[in-house]
Amino acid sequence: MKLQRKNRLRATALGALAVSGALVLTACGSDDNTGSTGGSGEKTNAASNIKCDDAKGQLLAAGSTAQKNAMDLWVKNFQAACAGTEVNYQAIGSGGGITKFNQGQVAFAGSDSALKPEEVAESKKICKGGQGINLPMVGGPVAIGYNLEGVDDLVLDAKTLAQIFDSEIKKWNDPAIAKLNPDAKLPGTTIQAFHRSDESGTTQNLGKYLNTAAPGDWKYDPKSKSWPAKGGQAANGSSGVVSNVKDTDGAIGYFELSYATANDLNTVKINTGAAAPVEATTENASKAIAAAKVTGTGKDMALSLDYATKAEGAYPITLVTYEIACDKGNKAETLPALKAFLNYAVSEEGQKVLADADYAPLPTEIAAKVREIVPTLS
């Protein structure tokens, strides 16, 4: 059953790119893919159309573990095309990445949540004459993965999830869970709920969903990147959470879909109030992300997601990972590599590789705006 589900997820991921005209990515960059040097001096890799420009040396970055698998693909492809450039991304969590960025230790940070006003203010010390801005780069579902012997099809809603992660529901055969799964043979196994021990945008996105969709049961601060609830067990990073869930019967946790697929874990379908429970797939996440609104101003592209969506087939627990960089005041020695790498990541080619790793490409309008902003970084 798990293998069939894994194959189905792969097929769904590959189909995400064609879900609708609103999600088909626009072309970017120059039409000149000959590999020659353009009038602006930019160099294009003929095999992949990756524009290396004057990129060279080491580009340091850190942050979100949610985007690690996507970043691994981007780094591999970019370095293959742009000899002499090394991109070193440390997946240490969104909070850690922002801290390093605001301390001037990295050229950009990955974060699953937009900069807070105080973090923007702090960034002005590093971004001389400018500030840190949020550039959406990759989206996807936050999967609720579980390991429960004998159960490979499970439906939960915001209320039950909130009570599970707040240690209010303690057994898998609890009446609230049984009501949502009338055909399942639920055991009386004790629920082992795992959460992130580090500051995490993934935690924040789950909290925003629970606080929005089940406010009476999840009364914690939805802006918190640190796990706020009582009880449960902590693990570092998405990799730590998924490892513990995989090794523990009765376990449940949250992490990006790519981690669930790679570890062959079942994921929860969410009862949103739509006609049918919604599975965590890139296609379903894309339907939710397409409705996001830009709340940032100027070059900042911070987004607002609708966590309470009841749209058919829209998976509500989604996140968008931003790359955070200075709009002005970037270090001169790393600026060419920064722009070249981000240009590739948001390009049509860079976005296409996301579906293979269970991520959702950016919707057309959002991707187009980011493509306009990246070349203006200075």
Coordinates of C-alpha atoms in Angstrom, one line a residue:
M1 CA 0.0 0.0 0.0
K2 CA 2.8 2.4 0.9
L3 CA 4.6 1.7 -2.3
Q4 CA 1.5 2.3 -4.3
R5 CA 0.9 5.6 -2.4
K6 CA 4.5 6.7 -3.0
N7 CA 4.2 6.1 -6.8
R8 CA 0.9 7.9 -6.7
L9 CA 2.5 10.9 -5.0
R10 CA 5.3 11.0 -7.6
A11 CA 2.8 11.0 -10.4
T12 CA 0.7 13.7 -8.7
A13 CA 3.9 15.8 -8.2
L14 CA 4.8 15.5 -11.9
G15 CA 1.3 16.6 -12.8
A16 CA 1.4 19.7 -10.6
L17 CA 3.0 21.8 -13.2
A18 CA 0.0 21.4 -15.5
V19 CA -2.7 21.8 -12.9
S20 CA -4.0 25.0 -14.5
G21 CA -3.0 28.0 -16.5
A22 CA -2.6 29.9 -13.2
L23 CA 0.2 27.6 -12.2
V24 CA 2.0 27.2 -15.5
L25 CA 5.3 29.1 -15.1
T26 CA 6.2 31.8 -17.5
A27 CA 9.4 31.8 -19.4
C28 CA 12.3 33.9 -18.2
G29 CA 15.5 35.4 -19.2
S30 CA 16.9 36.0 -22.7
D31 CA 15.8 34.1 -25.8
D32 CA 19.5 33.7 -26.6
N33 CA 20.4 30.2 -25.4
T34 CA 23.4 29.8 -27.6
G35 CA 25.9 29.9 -24.8
S36 CA 27.5 33.0 -26.2
T37 CA 28.3 36.1 -24.2
G38 CA 25.4 38.7 -24.5
G39 CA 25.8 42.4 -24.8
S40 CA 25.6 42.8 -21.0
G41 CA 28.6 40.4 -20.6
E42 CA 26.4 37.6 -19.1
K43 CA 27.5 34.0 -19.7
T44 CA 24.9 31.3 -20.4
N45 CA 25.5 27.6 -20.0
A46 CA 24.4 26.1 -23.3
A47 CA 23.4 22.7 -21.9
S48 CA 21.1 24.0 -19.3
N49 CA 20.4 27.7 -20.1
I50 CA 21.7 28.6 -16.6
K51 CA 23.1 32.1 -16.7
C52 CA 26.3 32.3 -14.6
D53 CA 27.1 35.9 -15.3
D54 CA 30.3 36.7 -13.3
A55 CA 29.5 34.3 -10.5
K56 CA 32.5 32.9 -8.8
G57 CA 33.8 31.9 -5.4
Q58 CA 31.8 30.7 -2.4
L59 CA 28.2 31.7 -1.7
L60 CA 27.2 31.0 1.9
A61 CA 23.5 30.6 2.9
A62 CA 21.6 29.0 5.7
G63 CA 18.1 28.5 7.0
S64 CA 14.9 26.5 6.3
T65 CA 15.1 22.7 6.4
A66 CA 11.8 22.6 4.5
Q67 CA 13.6 23.6 1.3
K68 CA 16.7 21.5 1.8
N69 CA 15.8 18.9 -0.8
A70 CA 14.9 21.6 -3.4
M71 CA 18.1 23.5 -2.5
D72 CA 20.2 20.3 -3.0
L73 CA 18.8 20.0 -6.6
W74 CA 19.4 23.7 -7.4
V75 CA 22.9 23.7 -6.0
K76 CA 23.8 20.6 -7.9
N77 CA 22.6 22.0 -11.2
F78 CA 24.0 25.4 -10.7
Q79 CA 27.4 24.3 -9.7
A80 CA 27.5 21.9 -12.7
A81 CA 26.8 24.8 -15.0
C82 CA 28.8 27.5 -13.3
A83 CA 32.4 26.2 -12.7
G84 CA 34.3 28.0 -10.0
T85 CA 31.2 28.8 -7.9
E86 CA 30.4 26.9 -4.7
V87 CA 27.0 27.3 -3.0
N88 CA 27.1 26.2 0.6
Y89 CA 23.6 26.0 2.2
Q90 CA 23.3 24.9 5.8
A91 CA 19.8 23.6 6.7
I92 CA 19.7 24.8 10.3
G93 CA 16.1 26.1 10.5
S94 CA 14.5 29.3 9.5
G95 CA 15.2 31.1 12.8
G96 CA 18.9 30.2 12.6
G97 CA 19.1 31.3 9.0
I98 CA 17.7 34.7 9.7
T99 CA 20.0 35.1 12.7
K100 CA 23.0 34.3 10.5
F101 CA 21.8 36.7 7.8
N102 CA 21.3 39.6 10.2
Q103 CA 24.8 39.0 11.6
G104 CA 26.2 39.2 8.1
Q105 CA 27.4 35.6 8.1
V106 CA 25.5 34.5 4.9
A107 CA 24.6 36.1 1.6
F108 CA 21.0 34.9 1.9
A109 CA 18.8 33.0 4.3
G110 CA 16.0 30.5 3.6
S111 CA 12.9 31.0 5.8
D112 CA 9.4 29.4 5.8
S113 CA 8.0 32.7 7.1
A114 CA 8.5 36.3 6.2
L115 CA 10.7 38.6 8.2
K116 CA 9.2 40.2 11.3
P117 CA 9.3 44.0 11.5
E118 CA 12.0 43.9 14.1
E119 CA 14.1 41.5 11.9
V120 CA 13.7 43.9 9.0
A121 CA 14.9 46.7 11.2
E122 CA 17.9 44.6 12.3
S123 CA 18.7 43.8 8.7
K124 CA 19.4 47.4 7.9
K125 CA 22.6 47.2 9.8
I126 CA 23.9 44.6 7.4
C127 CA 22.2 45.8 4.2
K128 CA 23.9 49.2 3.9
G129 CA 21.4 51.6 2.4
G130 CA 18.7 48.9 2.1
Q131 CA 17.0 46.1 4.0
G132 CA 16.3 42.4 3.9
I133 CA 13.4 41.5 1.6
N134 CA 11.4 38.3 1.2
L135 CA 11.6 36.5 -2.1
P136 CA 9.2 33.5 -2.5
M137 CA 11.1 30.7 -4.1
V138 CA 9.4 27.4 -3.4
G139 CA 6.1 26.1 -2.0
G140 CA 4.7 22.9 -0.8
P141 CA 2.5 21.1 1.6
V142 CA 3.3 20.5 5.3
A143 CA 2.5 16.8 5.5
I144 CA 1.2 15.3 8.7
G145 CA 3.0 12.0 8.7
Y146 CA 2.1 9.1 10.9
N147 CA 3.2 5.5 11.7
L148 CA 0.4 3.4 12.9
E149 CA 0.4 -0.4 12.4
G150 CA -2.6 -1.5 10.4
V151 CA -3.8 1.9 9.4
D152 CA -2.7 3.4 6.0
D153 CA -5.6 5.7 5.3
L154 CA -6.3 8.3 8.0
V155 CA -8.4 11.5 8.0
L156 CA -8.1 14.2 10.6
D157 CA -9.3 17.8 10.8
A158 CA -8.0 20.9 12.4
K159 CA -9.7 20.3 15.7
T160 CA -8.4 16.8 16.2
L161 CA -4.9 17.8 15.1
A162 CA -4.9 20.7 17.5
Q163 CA -5.9 18.3 20.3
I164 CA -3.4 15.7 19.4
F165 CA -0.5 18.1 19.3
D166 CA -1.7 19.8 22.5
S167 CA -1.7 16.3 24.2
E168 CA -5.5 16.5 24.7
I169 CA -6.2 13.4 22.6
K170 CA -3.9 10.6 23.8
K171 CA -5.1 7.4 22.1
W172 CA -5.5 6.5 18.5
N173 CA -8.9 5.0 19.1
D174 CA -10.2 8.2 20.6
P175 CA -13.9 8.8 19.7
A176 CA -13.0 12.1 17.8
I177 CA -10.6 10.2 15.6
A178 CA -12.9 7.3 15.2
K179 CA -15.7 9.5 14.0
L180 CA -13.6 10.8 11.2
N181 CA -12.5 7.3 10.2
P182 CA -15.6 5.0 10.6
D183 CA -14.1 2.3 8.4
A184 CA -10.6 2.2 10.0
K185 CA -9.6 -0.4 12.7
L186 CA -8.0 2.1 15.1
P187 CA -5.8 0.5 17.8
G188 CA -5.7 1.8 21.4
T189 CA -2.0 2.7 20.8
T190 CA -0.7 5.7 22.7
I191 CA -0.1 8.7 20.4
Q192 CA 3.5 9.8 20.3
A193 CA 3.4 13.4 18.9
F194 CA 6.7 14.8 17.6
H195 CA 7.5 18.4 17.0
R196 CA 10.5 20.6 16.1
S197 CA 13.0 21.5 18.8
D198 CA 14.5 24.4 16.8
E199 CA 12.9 27.6 15.7
S200 CA 11.1 26.7 12.5
G201 CA 8.9 28.3 9.9
T202 CA 7.3 24.9 9.4
T203 CA 6.2 25.0 13.0
Q204 CA 4.9 28.5 12.5
N205 CA 2.9 27.6 9.4
L206 CA 1.3 24.6 11.2
G207 CA 0.5 26.9 14.1
K208 CA -1.1 29.4 11.8
Y209 CA -3.3 26.7 10.3
L210 CA -4.4 25.3 13.7
N211 CA -5.0 28.8 15.1
T212 CA -7.0 29.8 12.0
A213 CA -9.0 26.6 11.4
A214 CA -9.4 25.6 15.1
P215 CA -9.1 28.7 17.2
G216 CA -11.0 27.2 20.1
D217 CA -8.5 24.4 20.4
W218 CA -5.2 26.0 19.5
K219 CA -4.9 29.3 21.4
Y220 CA -1.1 29.7 21.0
D221 CA 0.6 32.6 19.3
P222 CA 0.4 31.8 15.6
K223 CA 3.5 33.9 14.9
S224 CA 5.7 31.7 17.1
K225 CA 8.5 29.8 15.4
S226 CA 9.2 27.8 18.6
W227 CA 6.9 24.9 19.5
P228 CA 4.4 26.4 22.0
A229 CA 2.3 23.5 23.2
K230 CA 2.6 21.3 26.2
G231 CA 3.8 17.7 26.0
G232 CA 5.0 15.8 23.0
Q233 CA 8.5 15.0 22.0
A234 CA 11.0 17.2 20.3
A235 CA 13.5 16.5 17.5
N236 CA 15.8 18.8 15.6
G237 CA 14.9 19.7 12.0
S238 CA 12.5 18.1 9.7
S239 CA 14.9 15.2 9.3
G240 CA 14.9 14.6 13.0
V241 CA 11.1 14.6 13.3
V242 CA 10.6 12.3 10.3
S243 CA 13.3 9.9 11.6
N244 CA 11.5 9.6 15.0
V245 CA 8.1 9.1 13.4
K246 CA 9.4 6.4 11.1
D247 CA 11.0 4.5 14.0
T248 CA 8.0 4.8 16.5
D249 CA 4.7 2.9 16.2
G250 CA 1.9 5.3 17.1
A251 CA 3.9 8.4 16.1
I252 CA 2.7 11.5 14.3
G253 CA 4.7 14.5 13.2
Y254 CA 4.8 17.3 10.7
F255 CA 7.4 17.9 7.9
E256 CA 7.5 18.7 4.2
L257 CA 6.0 16.2 1.8
S258 CA 9.5 15.3 0.3
Y259 CA 10.5 13.9 3.7
A260 CA 7.4 11.8 4.0
T261 CA 7.8 10.4 0.5
A262 CA 11.6 9.7 0.9
N263 CA 10.8 7.8 4.1
D264 CA 7.7 6.0 2.7
L265 CA 5.5 7.3 5.4
N266 CA 1.7 7.6 5.2
T267 CA 0.3 11.1 5.5
V268 CA -3.0 12.3 6.9
K269 CA -5.8 13.5 4.7
I270 CA -7.3 16.8 6.0
N271 CA -11.1 17.2 6.4
T272 CA -11.4 21.0 5.5
G273 CA -15.1 21.0 5.1
A274 CA -14.9 20.5 1.4
A275 CA -16.7 17.6 -0.3
A276 CA -13.8 15.2 0.3
P277 CA -10.8 15.1 2.6
V278 CA -7.7 16.6 0.9
E279 CA -4.5 14.7 0.5
A280 CA -1.0 16.3 0.9
T281 CA 0.1 16.6 -2.7
T282 CA 2.0 19.3 -4.6
E283 CA -1.0 19.8 -6.9
N284 CA -3.3 20.3 -3.9
A285 CA -0.8 22.6 -2.3
S286 CA -0.5 24.6 -5.5
K287 CA -4.3 25.2 -5.5
A288 CA -4.0 26.8 -2.0
I289 CA -0.8 28.8 -2.8
A290 CA -2.4 30.2 -6.0
A291 CA -4.8 32.1 -3.8
A292 CA -2.1 33.8 -1.8
K293 CA -2.0 37.6 -1.6
V294 CA 1.1 39.7 -1.7
T295 CA 1.3 41.7 1.6
G296 CA 4.8 43.0 1.2
T297 CA 5.6 46.5 -0.3
G298 CA 8.1 47.6 -2.8
K299 CA 10.5 44.8 -3.7
D300 CA 9.3 42.7 -0.7
M301 CA 7.2 39.8 -1.7
A302 CA 5.8 38.5 1.6
L303 CA 2.6 36.5 1.1
S304 CA -0.5 35.8 3.0
L305 CA -2.0 32.3 2.8
D306 CA -5.6 31.2 3.4
Y307 CA -5.2 28.5 6.0
A308 CA -9.0 28.2 6.5
T309 CA -9.6 27.4 2.8
K310 CA -12.5 25.1 2.0
A311 CA -11.9 25.1 -1.7
E312 CA -12.2 21.7 -3.3
G313 CA -8.9 20.0 -3.5
A314 CA -7.0 22.8 -1.8
Y315 CA -4.6 21.5 0.9
P316 CA -4.7 24.0 3.7
I317 CA -1.4 23.3 5.6
T318 CA 1.0 24.8 3.1
L319 CA 4.1 26.9 3.3
V320 CA 6.1 29.2 1.0
T321 CA 9.8 29.3 1.6
Y322 CA 11.5 32.7 1.0
E323 CA 15.1 33.5 0.2
I324 CA 15.9 36.5 2.2
A325 CA 18.5 38.9 0.7
C326 CA 19.4 42.6 0.8
D327 CA 17.6 44.7 -1.7
K328 CA 20.6 47.1 -1.5
G329 CA 24.0 46.7 0.3
N330 CA 24.8 43.1 -0.7
K331 CA 28.6 42.3 -0.5
A332 CA 30.2 43.1 -3.8
E333 CA 32.2 39.9 -3.8
T334 CA 29.2 37.6 -3.6
L335 CA 26.6 39.7 -5.4
P336 CA 27.1 38.2 -8.9
A337 CA 26.8 34.6 -7.5
L338 CA 23.8 35.6 -5.4
K339 CA 21.9 37.0 -8.3
A340 CA 22.9 34.2 -10.7
F341 CA 21.8 31.5 -8.3
L342 CA 18.5 33.1 -7.4
N343 CA 17.9 33.9 -11.0
Y344 CA 18.2 30.2 -11.7
A345 CA 16.1 29.0 -8.7
V346 CA 13.1 31.1 -9.8
S347 CA 13.6 30.5 -13.5
E348 CA 11.3 28.2 -15.4
E349 CA 14.0 25.6 -15.5
G350 CA 14.7 25.9 -11.7
Q351 CA 11.0 25.7 -10.9
K352 CA 10.4 22.6 -13.1
V353 CA 12.8 20.5 -11.0
L354 CA 10.7 21.1 -7.9
A355 CA 7.9 18.7 -8.8
D356 CA 10.3 15.8 -8.9
A357 CA 11.2 16.5 -5.3
D358 CA 7.5 16.9 -4.1
Y359 CA 7.5 20.7 -4.0
A360 CA 5.0 23.0 -5.6
P361 CA 6.3 25.5 -8.2
L362 CA 5.4 29.1 -7.6
P363 CA 2.2 30.4 -9.3
T364 CA 2.8 32.3 -12.5
E365 CA 2.2 35.9 -11.3
I366 CA 4.4 35.5 -8.2
A367 CA 7.2 33.8 -10.1
A368 CA 7.1 36.6 -12.7
K369 CA 7.4 39.3 -10.0
V370 CA 10.4 37.6 -8.3
R371 CA 12.1 37.3 -11.7
E372 CA 11.9 41.0 -12.1
I373 CA 13.2 41.8 -8.6
V374 CA 16.3 39.5 -8.5
P375 CA 18.3 41.3 -11.2
T376 CA 17.8 44.6 -9.4
L377 CA 19.6 43.4 -6.2
S378 CA 22.6 45.6 -5.6

